[in-house]
Amino acid sequence: MPLAPTGDIINGAAHGVGAFNVVLLEQLEAVLAGAQQADLPVIVQISENAVAYRGALAPLAAAARAAVEEAAVPAALHLDHATRPDLVEEAVRLGFTSVMYDGAHLPWEENVARTREISRRCRDKGVWVEAELGEIGGKDGAHKPGVRTDPEEAARFVADSGVDALAVAVGTSHQMTERTARLDLDLIRDLRAAVPVPLVLHGSSGVDDNTLAAAVHAGMRKVNIATHLNTVFTAAARARLSAQPATVDPRRYLSPAREAMGHEVARLLRLLAGS
Ligand code: G3H
Ligand code: ZN
């Protein structure tokens, strides 16, 4: 089916929605296969880092659009952690349904001003905008698990910037390979009460199943997961290569990797949806 507006998926969900990052074609296929297994909507994410790896946004975006159009469940296409306004513009031109402008590293006034300008331009094109306040630790190797978003500041930031959703720091840290993060569920509830737009949990790979469900229950709506799926994908490829060390055809190890990731996407989507 055609790309689904991200806002429609988020606002139409009674619980949490999974947003999964893809770098490889097999990962894109896994996300959509998992969503179809679960029969639930999904958000496909391409990050600025993935664009740097691939060398350009357009080829991956074209593959994602084509795959989404073949899928039997609603799927949105999101540009994740964009720091470059020109990349946001390109994503809008390419038909992305949402973007995350990541100005969390900027001083407050600059973050607000840049995010407000991006929100204005995206709103004109019907593109949903997510921003971040209170830098979520771990990105680019800088571990700051103590960082938290203040509810009053978050409400002021949303009012001043005009964003459609807000990523908040509540105890997660990016790129965790163990699911040992301790979330501040009371803070999620306070943020939910103070902030009038959907809340987004980043760095969700470090969060175990029970805590993910509790975070959604407390008020998280969009849940971003990347590293955990890479772990599942790579473990399946590694197992195949270890069992068959003479393998040279990439399809031999990428296909079990894709299958394993697809099953995990389905499981996570059901967990987040409370089904
Ligand atoms: O924006 C993407 C996410 O925050 C993913 O973080 O790799 O720690 O799951 P993660
Ligand atoms: Zn993130």
PDB file of C-alpha atoms and ligand atoms in Angstrom:
ATOM      1  CA  MET A   1       0.000   0.000   0.000  1.00  0.00           C
ATOM      2  CA  PRO A   2       1.123   3.635  -0.381  1.00  0.00           C
ATOM      3  CA  LEU A   3       3.336   5.168   2.287  1.00  0.00           C
ATOM      4  CA  ALA A   4       1.269   5.918   5.385  1.00  0.00           C
ATOM      5  CA  PRO A   5       1.562   9.339   7.049  1.00  0.00           C
ATOM      6  CA  THR A   6       3.640   8.881  10.200  1.00  0.00           C
ATOM      7  CA  GLY A   7       1.221  11.038  12.192  1.00  0.00           C
ATOM      8  CA  ASP A   8      -1.681   8.780  11.198  1.00  0.00           C
ATOM      9  CA  ILE A   9       0.172   5.668  12.397  1.00  0.00           C
ATOM     10  CA  ILE A  10       1.203   7.282  15.676  1.00  0.00           C
ATOM     11  CA  ASN A  11      -2.090   8.985  16.426  1.00  0.00           C
ATOM     12  CA  GLY A  12      -4.093   5.937  15.381  1.00  0.00           C
ATOM     13  CA  ALA A  13      -2.247   3.602  17.747  1.00  0.00           C
ATOM     14  CA  ALA A  14      -3.714   3.017  21.180  1.00  0.00           C
ATOM     15  CA  HIS A  15      -0.336   1.796  22.487  1.00  0.00           C
ATOM     16  CA  GLY A  16       3.255   1.885  21.234  1.00  0.00           C
ATOM     17  CA  VAL A  17       4.484   1.812  17.645  1.00  0.00           C
ATOM     18  CA  GLY A  18       7.822   0.270  16.637  1.00  0.00           C
ATOM     19  CA  ALA A  19      10.240   2.361  14.587  1.00  0.00           C
ATOM     20  CA  PHE A  20      13.134   0.299  13.272  1.00  0.00           C
ATOM     21  CA  ASN A  21      16.344   1.448  11.598  1.00  0.00           C
ATOM     22  CA  VAL A  22      17.564  -0.145   8.398  1.00  0.00           C
ATOM     23  CA  VAL A  23      20.901   0.087   6.618  1.00  0.00           C
ATOM     24  CA  LEU A  24      20.743  -2.956   4.338  1.00  0.00           C
ATOM     25  CA  LEU A  25      18.097  -4.074   1.891  1.00  0.00           C
ATOM     26  CA  GLU A  26      17.719  -7.311   3.879  1.00  0.00           C
ATOM     27  CA  GLN A  27      16.944  -5.286   7.013  1.00  0.00           C
ATOM     28  CA  LEU A  28      14.312  -3.282   5.175  1.00  0.00           C
ATOM     29  CA  GLU A  29      12.757  -6.535   3.989  1.00  0.00           C
ATOM     30  CA  ALA A  30      12.911  -7.919   7.532  1.00  0.00           C
ATOM     31  CA  VAL A  31      11.093  -4.918   9.014  1.00  0.00           C
ATOM     32  CA  LEU A  32       8.272  -5.158   6.496  1.00  0.00           C
ATOM     33  CA  ALA A  33       8.059  -8.951   6.758  1.00  0.00           C
ATOM     34  CA  GLY A  34       7.866  -8.635  10.559  1.00  0.00           C
ATOM     35  CA  ALA A  35       5.124  -6.010  10.357  1.00  0.00           C
ATOM     36  CA  GLN A  36       3.157  -8.285   8.044  1.00  0.00           C
ATOM     37  CA  GLN A  37       3.633 -11.264  10.387  1.00  0.00           C
ATOM     38  CA  ALA A  38       2.311  -9.159  13.250  1.00  0.00           C
ATOM     39  CA  ASP A  39      -0.296  -7.482  11.051  1.00  0.00           C
ATOM     40  CA  LEU A  40       0.606  -4.139  12.602  1.00  0.00           C
ATOM     41  CA  PRO A  41       1.724  -0.766  11.215  1.00  0.00           C
ATOM     42  CA  VAL A  42       5.416   0.044  11.343  1.00  0.00           C
ATOM     43  CA  ILE A  43       7.817   2.946  10.882  1.00  0.00           C
ATOM     44  CA  VAL A  44      10.886   2.297   8.723  1.00  0.00           C
ATOM     45  CA  GLN A  45      13.772   4.549   9.724  1.00  0.00           C
ATOM     46  CA  ILE A  46      16.832   5.629   7.761  1.00  0.00           C
ATOM     47  CA  SER A  47      19.322   7.607   9.804  1.00  0.00           C
ATOM     48  CA  GLU A  48      21.802  10.250   8.717  1.00  0.00           C
ATOM     49  CA  ASN A  49      24.510   7.754   9.745  1.00  0.00           C
ATOM     50  CA  ALA A  50      23.015   5.144   7.401  1.00  0.00           C
ATOM     51  CA  VAL A  51      23.068   7.727   4.607  1.00  0.00           C
ATOM     52  CA  ALA A  52      26.761   8.355   5.333  1.00  0.00           C
ATOM     53  CA  TYR A  53      27.417   4.604   5.080  1.00  0.00           C
ATOM     54  CA  ARG A  54      25.467   4.198   1.831  1.00  0.00           C
ATOM     55  CA  GLY A  55      26.831   7.418   0.315  1.00  0.00           C
ATOM     56  CA  ALA A  56      23.422   8.838  -0.630  1.00  0.00           C
ATOM     57  CA  LEU A  57      19.851   8.958   0.605  1.00  0.00           C
ATOM     58  CA  ALA A  58      18.029   8.476  -2.705  1.00  0.00           C
ATOM     59  CA  PRO A  59      18.840   4.799  -3.475  1.00  0.00           C
ATOM     60  CA  LEU A  60      17.851   3.525  -0.026  1.00  0.00           C
ATOM     61  CA  ALA A  61      14.785   5.769  -0.016  1.00  0.00           C
ATOM     62  CA  ALA A  62      13.712   4.435  -3.417  1.00  0.00           C
ATOM     63  CA  ALA A  63      14.137   0.846  -2.204  1.00  0.00           C
ATOM     64  CA  ALA A  64      12.184   1.625   0.954  1.00  0.00           C
ATOM     65  CA  ARG A  65       9.334   3.279  -0.925  1.00  0.00           C
ATOM     66  CA  ALA A  66       9.076   0.380  -3.365  1.00  0.00           C
ATOM     67  CA  ALA A  67       9.109  -2.199  -0.559  1.00  0.00           C
ATOM     68  CA  VAL A  68       6.506  -0.301   1.466  1.00  0.00           C
ATOM     69  CA  GLU A  69       4.242  -0.096  -1.564  1.00  0.00           C
ATOM     70  CA  GLU A  70       4.405  -3.898  -1.876  1.00  0.00           C
ATOM     71  CA  ALA A  71       3.604  -4.408   1.820  1.00  0.00           C
ATOM     72  CA  ALA A  72       0.155  -5.393   3.073  1.00  0.00           C
ATOM     73  CA  VAL A  73       0.337  -3.272   6.253  1.00  0.00           C
ATOM     74  CA  PRO A  74       0.631   0.522   6.693  1.00  0.00           C
ATOM     75  CA  ALA A  75       4.253   1.639   6.836  1.00  0.00           C
ATOM     76  CA  ALA A  76       5.768   5.104   7.189  1.00  0.00           C
ATOM     77  CA  LEU A  77       9.234   6.273   6.150  1.00  0.00           C
ATOM     78  CA  HIS A  78      11.197   8.365   8.646  1.00  0.00           C
ATOM     79  CA  LEU A  79      14.543  10.186   8.413  1.00  0.00           C
ATOM     80  CA  ASP A  80      16.229   9.577  11.767  1.00  0.00           C
ATOM     81  CA  HIS A  81      18.720  11.774  13.669  1.00  0.00           C
ATOM     82  CA  ALA A  82      19.190  14.315  10.908  1.00  0.00           C
ATOM     83  CA  THR A  83      21.527  17.137  11.854  1.00  0.00           C
ATOM     84  CA  ARG A  84      21.811  18.496   8.290  1.00  0.00           C
ATOM     85  CA  PRO A  85      18.906  20.717   7.165  1.00  0.00           C
ATOM     86  CA  ASP A  86      19.801  19.918   3.518  1.00  0.00           C
ATOM     87  CA  LEU A  87      19.229  16.206   4.210  1.00  0.00           C
ATOM     88  CA  VAL A  88      15.844  17.028   5.728  1.00  0.00           C
ATOM     89  CA  GLU A  89      14.947  18.966   2.570  1.00  0.00           C
ATOM     90  CA  GLU A  90      16.052  16.043   0.418  1.00  0.00           C
ATOM     91  CA  ALA A  91      14.004  13.590   2.479  1.00  0.00           C
ATOM     92  CA  VAL A  92      10.929  15.775   2.057  1.00  0.00           C
ATOM     93  CA  ARG A  93      11.508  15.860  -1.718  1.00  0.00           C
ATOM     94  CA  LEU A  94      11.912  12.073  -1.754  1.00  0.00           C
ATOM     95  CA  GLY A  95       8.559  11.549  -0.067  1.00  0.00           C
ATOM     96  CA  PHE A  96       9.556  10.700   3.513  1.00  0.00           C
ATOM     97  CA  THR A  97       6.525  10.942   5.765  1.00  0.00           C
ATOM     98  CA  SER A  98       8.486  12.213   8.768  1.00  0.00           C
ATOM     99  CA  VAL A  99      11.865  13.486   9.871  1.00  0.00           C
ATOM    100  CA  MET A 100      13.682  13.761  13.151  1.00  0.00           C
ATOM    101  CA  TYR A 101      15.699  16.931  13.360  1.00  0.00           C
ATOM    102  CA  ASP A 102      18.324  16.297  16.012  1.00  0.00           C
ATOM    103  CA  GLY A 103      19.453  19.562  17.538  1.00  0.00           C
ATOM    104  CA  ALA A 104      19.879  18.102  21.013  1.00  0.00           C
ATOM    105  CA  HIS A 105      23.577  18.980  21.013  1.00  0.00           C
ATOM    106  CA  LEU A 106      22.820  22.659  20.284  1.00  0.00           C
ATOM    107  CA  PRO A 107      22.229  25.427  22.825  1.00  0.00           C
ATOM    108  CA  TRP A 108      18.530  25.827  23.662  1.00  0.00           C
ATOM    109  CA  GLU A 109      17.835  28.962  21.575  1.00  0.00           C
ATOM    110  CA  GLU A 110      19.549  27.556  18.510  1.00  0.00           C
ATOM    111  CA  ASN A 111      17.840  24.171  18.855  1.00  0.00           C
ATOM    112  CA  VAL A 112      14.445  25.912  19.113  1.00  0.00           C
ATOM    113  CA  ALA A 113      15.103  28.277  16.195  1.00  0.00           C
ATOM    114  CA  ARG A 114      16.357  25.596  13.815  1.00  0.00           C
ATOM    115  CA  THR A 115      13.666  23.114  14.806  1.00  0.00           C
ATOM    116  CA  ARG A 116      10.947  25.743  14.394  1.00  0.00           C
ATOM    117  CA  GLU A 117      12.149  26.576  10.873  1.00  0.00           C
ATOM    118  CA  ILE A 118      12.256  22.889   9.934  1.00  0.00           C
ATOM    119  CA  SER A 119       8.793  22.320  11.425  1.00  0.00           C
ATOM    120  CA  ARG A 120       7.403  25.207   9.411  1.00  0.00           C
ATOM    121  CA  ARG A 121       8.845  23.972   6.127  1.00  0.00           C
ATOM    122  CA  CYS A 122       7.833  20.356   6.775  1.00  0.00           C
ATOM    123  CA  ARG A 123       4.302  21.234   7.865  1.00  0.00           C
ATOM    124  CA  ASP A 124       3.756  22.963   4.512  1.00  0.00           C
ATOM    125  CA  LYS A 125       4.567  19.642   2.847  1.00  0.00           C
ATOM    126  CA  GLY A 126       2.553  17.466   5.249  1.00  0.00           C
ATOM    127  CA  VAL A 127       5.686  15.946   6.790  1.00  0.00           C
ATOM    128  CA  TRP A 128       5.606  15.120  10.527  1.00  0.00           C
ATOM    129  CA  VAL A 129       8.551  16.396  12.597  1.00  0.00           C
ATOM    130  CA  GLU A 130      10.178  14.875  15.663  1.00  0.00           C
ATOM    131  CA  ALA A 131      12.811  16.714  17.700  1.00  0.00           C
ATOM    132  CA  GLU A 132      14.880  15.864  20.733  1.00  0.00           C
ATOM    133  CA  LEU A 133      15.409  17.588  24.028  1.00  0.00           C
ATOM    134  CA  GLY A 134      17.802  16.457  26.730  1.00  0.00           C
ATOM    135  CA  GLU A 135      20.518  14.651  24.843  1.00  0.00           C
ATOM    136  CA  ILE A 136      19.960  10.912  24.936  1.00  0.00           C
ATOM    137  CA  GLY A 137      23.253   9.451  26.112  1.00  0.00           C
ATOM    138  CA  GLY A 138      25.515   7.124  24.198  1.00  0.00           C
ATOM    139  CA  LYS A 139      25.210   8.596  20.717  1.00  0.00           C
ATOM    140  CA  ASP A 140      28.578   8.854  19.016  1.00  0.00           C
ATOM    141  CA  GLY A 141      30.107   7.017  21.955  1.00  0.00           C
ATOM    142  CA  ALA A 142      29.356   9.751  24.507  1.00  0.00           C
ATOM    143  CA  HIS A 143      27.736   7.814  27.375  1.00  0.00           C
ATOM    144  CA  LYS A 144      25.618  10.097  29.473  1.00  0.00           C
ATOM    145  CA  PRO A 145      23.003   7.803  30.984  1.00  0.00           C
ATOM    146  CA  GLY A 146      22.307  10.377  33.711  1.00  0.00           C
ATOM    147  CA  VAL A 147      20.825  12.922  31.295  1.00  0.00           C
ATOM    148  CA  ARG A 148      17.095  13.591  31.793  1.00  0.00           C
ATOM    149  CA  THR A 149      14.517  15.818  30.090  1.00  0.00           C
ATOM    150  CA  ASP A 150      12.761  18.288  32.338  1.00  0.00           C
ATOM    151  CA  PRO A 151       8.941  18.228  31.796  1.00  0.00           C
ATOM    152  CA  GLU A 152       8.485  22.013  31.986  1.00  0.00           C
ATOM    153  CA  GLU A 153      11.333  22.628  29.559  1.00  0.00           C
ATOM    154  CA  ALA A 154       9.918  19.949  27.268  1.00  0.00           C
ATOM    155  CA  ALA A 155       6.502  21.636  27.207  1.00  0.00           C
ATOM    156  CA  ARG A 156       8.106  25.016  26.475  1.00  0.00           C
ATOM    157  CA  PHE A 157      10.279  23.517  23.739  1.00  0.00           C
ATOM    158  CA  VAL A 158       7.265  21.948  22.005  1.00  0.00           C
ATOM    159  CA  ALA A 159       5.291  25.196  22.218  1.00  0.00           C
ATOM    160  CA  ASP A 160       8.212  27.257  20.890  1.00  0.00           C
ATOM    161  CA  SER A 161       9.325  24.881  18.131  1.00  0.00           C
ATOM    162  CA  GLY A 162       5.958  23.584  16.902  1.00  0.00           C
ATOM    163  CA  VAL A 163       7.102  19.957  16.580  1.00  0.00           C
ATOM    164  CA  ASP A 164       4.719  17.017  16.199  1.00  0.00           C
ATOM    165  CA  ALA A 165       6.578  14.657  18.573  1.00  0.00           C
ATOM    166  CA  LEU A 166       9.355  14.851  21.124  1.00  0.00           C
ATOM    167  CA  ALA A 167      12.196  12.451  21.898  1.00  0.00           C
ATOM    168  CA  VAL A 168      13.019  12.639  25.591  1.00  0.00           C
ATOM    169  CA  ALA A 169      15.821  11.405  27.824  1.00  0.00           C
ATOM    170  CA  VAL A 170      14.440   9.102  30.528  1.00  0.00           C
ATOM    171  CA  GLY A 171      17.294   6.669  31.170  1.00  0.00           C
ATOM    172  CA  THR A 172      18.066   5.058  27.830  1.00  0.00           C
ATOM    173  CA  SER A 173      21.411   5.223  26.105  1.00  0.00           C
ATOM    174  CA  HIS A 174      22.055   4.590  22.412  1.00  0.00           C
ATOM    175  CA  GLN A 175      23.789   1.464  21.088  1.00  0.00           C
ATOM    176  CA  MET A 176      23.450  -0.736  24.151  1.00  0.00           C
ATOM    177  CA  THR A 177      24.012  -4.417  23.421  1.00  0.00           C
ATOM    178  CA  GLU A 178      22.677  -5.573  26.810  1.00  0.00           C
ATOM    179  CA  ARG A 179      19.054  -4.873  27.751  1.00  0.00           C
ATOM    180  CA  THR A 180      19.925  -3.490  31.178  1.00  0.00           C
ATOM    181  CA  ALA A 181      18.816   0.164  31.021  1.00  0.00           C
ATOM    182  CA  ARG A 182      16.812   1.417  33.994  1.00  0.00           C
ATOM    183  CA  LEU A 183      14.061   3.783  32.938  1.00  0.00           C
ATOM    184  CA  ASP A 184      12.537   6.527  35.022  1.00  0.00           C
ATOM    185  CA  LEU A 185       8.875   5.574  34.591  1.00  0.00           C
ATOM    186  CA  ASP A 186       7.668   8.371  36.900  1.00  0.00           C
ATOM    187  CA  LEU A 187       9.440  10.875  34.674  1.00  0.00           C
ATOM    188  CA  ILE A 188       7.739   9.375  31.592  1.00  0.00           C
ATOM    189  CA  ARG A 189       4.371   9.876  33.337  1.00  0.00           C
ATOM    190  CA  ASP A 190       5.303  13.477  34.235  1.00  0.00           C
ATOM    191  CA  LEU A 191       6.435  14.188  30.678  1.00  0.00           C
ATOM    192  CA  ARG A 192       3.259  12.619  29.311  1.00  0.00           C
ATOM    193  CA  ALA A 193       1.196  14.927  31.512  1.00  0.00           C
ATOM    194  CA  ALA A 194       3.194  18.038  30.586  1.00  0.00           C
ATOM    195  CA  VAL A 195       3.825  17.561  26.857  1.00  0.00           C
ATOM    196  CA  PRO A 196       0.924  17.796  24.387  1.00  0.00           C
ATOM    197  CA  VAL A 197       2.556  15.750  21.577  1.00  0.00           C
ATOM    198  CA  PRO A 198       3.530  12.047  21.360  1.00  0.00           C
ATOM    199  CA  LEU A 199       6.705  11.052  23.219  1.00  0.00           C
ATOM    200  CA  VAL A 200       9.486   9.083  21.540  1.00  0.00           C
ATOM    201  CA  LEU A 201      11.845   6.628  23.229  1.00  0.00           C
ATOM    202  CA  HIS A 202      15.288   6.430  21.611  1.00  0.00           C
ATOM    203  CA  GLY A 203      18.008   3.937  22.442  1.00  0.00           C
ATOM    204  CA  SER A 204      15.375   1.311  23.166  1.00  0.00           C
ATOM    205  CA  SER A 205      17.750  -1.583  22.452  1.00  0.00           C
ATOM    206  CA  GLY A 206      18.958  -1.379  26.036  1.00  0.00           C
ATOM    207  CA  VAL A 207      15.449  -1.860  27.453  1.00  0.00           C
ATOM    208  CA  ASP A 208      14.084  -5.299  28.332  1.00  0.00           C
ATOM    209  CA  ASP A 209      10.631  -6.498  27.279  1.00  0.00           C
ATOM    210  CA  ASN A 210       8.873  -5.802  30.580  1.00  0.00           C
ATOM    211  CA  THR A 211      10.297  -2.301  30.819  1.00  0.00           C
ATOM    212  CA  LEU A 212       9.419  -1.545  27.188  1.00  0.00           C
ATOM    213  CA  ALA A 213       5.826  -2.503  27.913  1.00  0.00           C
ATOM    214  CA  ALA A 214       5.874  -0.398  31.101  1.00  0.00           C
ATOM    215  CA  ALA A 215       7.336   2.592  29.212  1.00  0.00           C
ATOM    216  CA  VAL A 216       4.515   2.402  26.664  1.00  0.00           C
ATOM    217  CA  HIS A 217       1.995   2.090  29.466  1.00  0.00           C
ATOM    218  CA  ALA A 218       3.524   5.167  31.134  1.00  0.00           C
ATOM    219  CA  GLY A 219       3.160   7.218  27.954  1.00  0.00           C
ATOM    220  CA  MET A 220       5.795   6.451  25.327  1.00  0.00           C
ATOM    221  CA  ARG A 221       4.253   6.196  21.880  1.00  0.00           C
ATOM    222  CA  LYS A 222       7.042   5.792  19.270  1.00  0.00           C
ATOM    223  CA  VAL A 223       9.770   3.327  20.231  1.00  0.00           C
ATOM    224  CA  ASN A 224      13.028   3.416  18.229  1.00  0.00           C
ATOM    225  CA  ILE A 225      15.043   0.206  18.043  1.00  0.00           C
ATOM    226  CA  ALA A 226      18.201  -0.327  15.984  1.00  0.00           C
ATOM    227  CA  THR A 227      21.115  -2.020  17.787  1.00  0.00           C
ATOM    228  CA  HIS A 228      19.069  -4.887  19.203  1.00  0.00           C
ATOM    229  CA  LEU A 229      17.919  -5.831  15.712  1.00  0.00           C
ATOM    230  CA  ASN A 230      21.496  -5.602  14.439  1.00  0.00           C
ATOM    231  CA  THR A 231      22.433  -8.006  17.229  1.00  0.00           C
ATOM    232  CA  VAL A 232      19.741 -10.473  16.166  1.00  0.00           C
ATOM    233  CA  PHE A 233      20.607 -10.084  12.469  1.00  0.00           C
ATOM    234  CA  THR A 234      24.349 -10.522  12.980  1.00  0.00           C
ATOM    235  CA  ALA A 235      23.964 -13.436  15.400  1.00  0.00           C
ATOM    236  CA  ALA A 236      21.996 -15.383  12.797  1.00  0.00           C
ATOM    237  CA  ALA A 237      24.551 -14.597  10.084  1.00  0.00           C
ATOM    238  CA  ARG A 238      27.401 -15.532  12.426  1.00  0.00           C
ATOM    239  CA  ALA A 239      25.737 -18.819  13.350  1.00  0.00           C
ATOM    240  CA  ARG A 240      25.341 -19.752   9.699  1.00  0.00           C
ATOM    241  CA  LEU A 241      28.937 -18.797   8.867  1.00  0.00           C
ATOM    242  CA  SER A 242      30.254 -20.738  11.871  1.00  0.00           C
ATOM    243  CA  ALA A 243      28.239 -23.808  10.917  1.00  0.00           C
ATOM    244  CA  GLN A 244      29.237 -23.553   7.253  1.00  0.00           C
ATOM    245  CA  PRO A 245      32.637 -21.808   7.173  1.00  0.00           C
ATOM    246  CA  ALA A 246      33.162 -22.509   3.477  1.00  0.00           C
ATOM    247  CA  THR A 247      30.177 -20.272   2.588  1.00  0.00           C
ATOM    248  CA  VAL A 248      30.925 -17.546   0.050  1.00  0.00           C
ATOM    249  CA  ASP A 249      27.461 -16.652  -1.293  1.00  0.00           C
ATOM    250  CA  PRO A 250      26.149 -13.774   0.890  1.00  0.00           C
ATOM    251  CA  ARG A 251      22.594 -15.012   0.395  1.00  0.00           C
ATOM    252  CA  ARG A 252      23.478 -18.090   2.468  1.00  0.00           C
ATOM    253  CA  TYR A 253      24.045 -16.030   5.611  1.00  0.00           C
ATOM    254  CA  LEU A 254      21.921 -12.955   4.869  1.00  0.00           C
ATOM    255  CA  SER A 255      18.770 -14.952   4.418  1.00  0.00           C
ATOM    256  CA  PRO A 256      18.771 -16.493   7.935  1.00  0.00           C
ATOM    257  CA  ALA A 257      19.755 -13.064   9.262  1.00  0.00           C
ATOM    258  CA  ARG A 258      16.779 -11.471   7.503  1.00  0.00           C
ATOM    259  CA  GLU A 259      14.439 -14.167   8.728  1.00  0.00           C
ATOM    260  CA  ALA A 260      15.586 -13.896  12.355  1.00  0.00           C
ATOM    261  CA  MET A 261      15.273 -10.115  12.306  1.00  0.00           C
ATOM    262  CA  GLY A 262      11.802 -10.346  10.767  1.00  0.00           C
ATOM    263  CA  HIS A 263      10.592 -12.618  13.579  1.00  0.00           C
ATOM    264  CA  GLU A 264      12.041 -10.260  16.197  1.00  0.00           C
ATOM    265  CA  VAL A 265      10.390  -7.241  14.559  1.00  0.00           C
ATOM    266  CA  ALA A 266       7.033  -9.071  14.685  1.00  0.00           C
ATOM    267  CA  ARG A 267       7.557  -9.981  18.338  1.00  0.00           C
ATOM    268  CA  LEU A 268       8.504  -6.415  19.291  1.00  0.00           C
ATOM    269  CA  LEU A 269       5.585  -4.889  17.397  1.00  0.00           C
ATOM    270  CA  ARG A 270       3.156  -7.175  19.242  1.00  0.00           C
ATOM    271  CA  LEU A 271       4.814  -6.364  22.564  1.00  0.00           C
ATOM    272  CA  LEU A 272       4.598  -2.613  21.960  1.00  0.00           C
ATOM    273  CA  ALA A 273       1.016  -2.859  20.752  1.00  0.00           C
ATOM    274  CA  GLY A 274       0.097  -4.823  23.876  1.00  0.00           C
ATOM    275  CA  SER A 275      -1.227  -7.680  21.738  1.00  0.00           C
TER     276      SER A 275
HETATM  277  O1  G3H B   1      17.062   6.544  16.615  1.00  0.00           O
HETATM  278  C1  G3H B   1      17.316   5.341  16.754  1.00  0.00           C
HETATM  279  C2  G3H B   1      17.306   4.743  18.046  1.00  0.00           C
HETATM  280  O2  G3H B   1      17.322   5.628  19.064  1.00  0.00           O
HETATM  281  C3  G3H B   1      17.947   3.422  18.181  1.00  0.00           C
HETATM  282  O3  G3H B   1      18.826   3.299  19.285  1.00  0.00           O
HETATM  283  O4  G3H B   1      20.355   1.514  18.500  1.00  0.00           O
HETATM  284  O5  G3H B   1      20.153   2.076  20.875  1.00  0.00           O
HETATM  285  O6  G3H B   1      18.259   0.957  19.695  1.00  0.00           O
HETATM  286  P1  G3H B   1      19.422   1.872  19.623  1.00  0.00           P
HETATM  287 ZN    ZN B   2      18.030   7.605  18.496  1.00  0.00          ZN
END
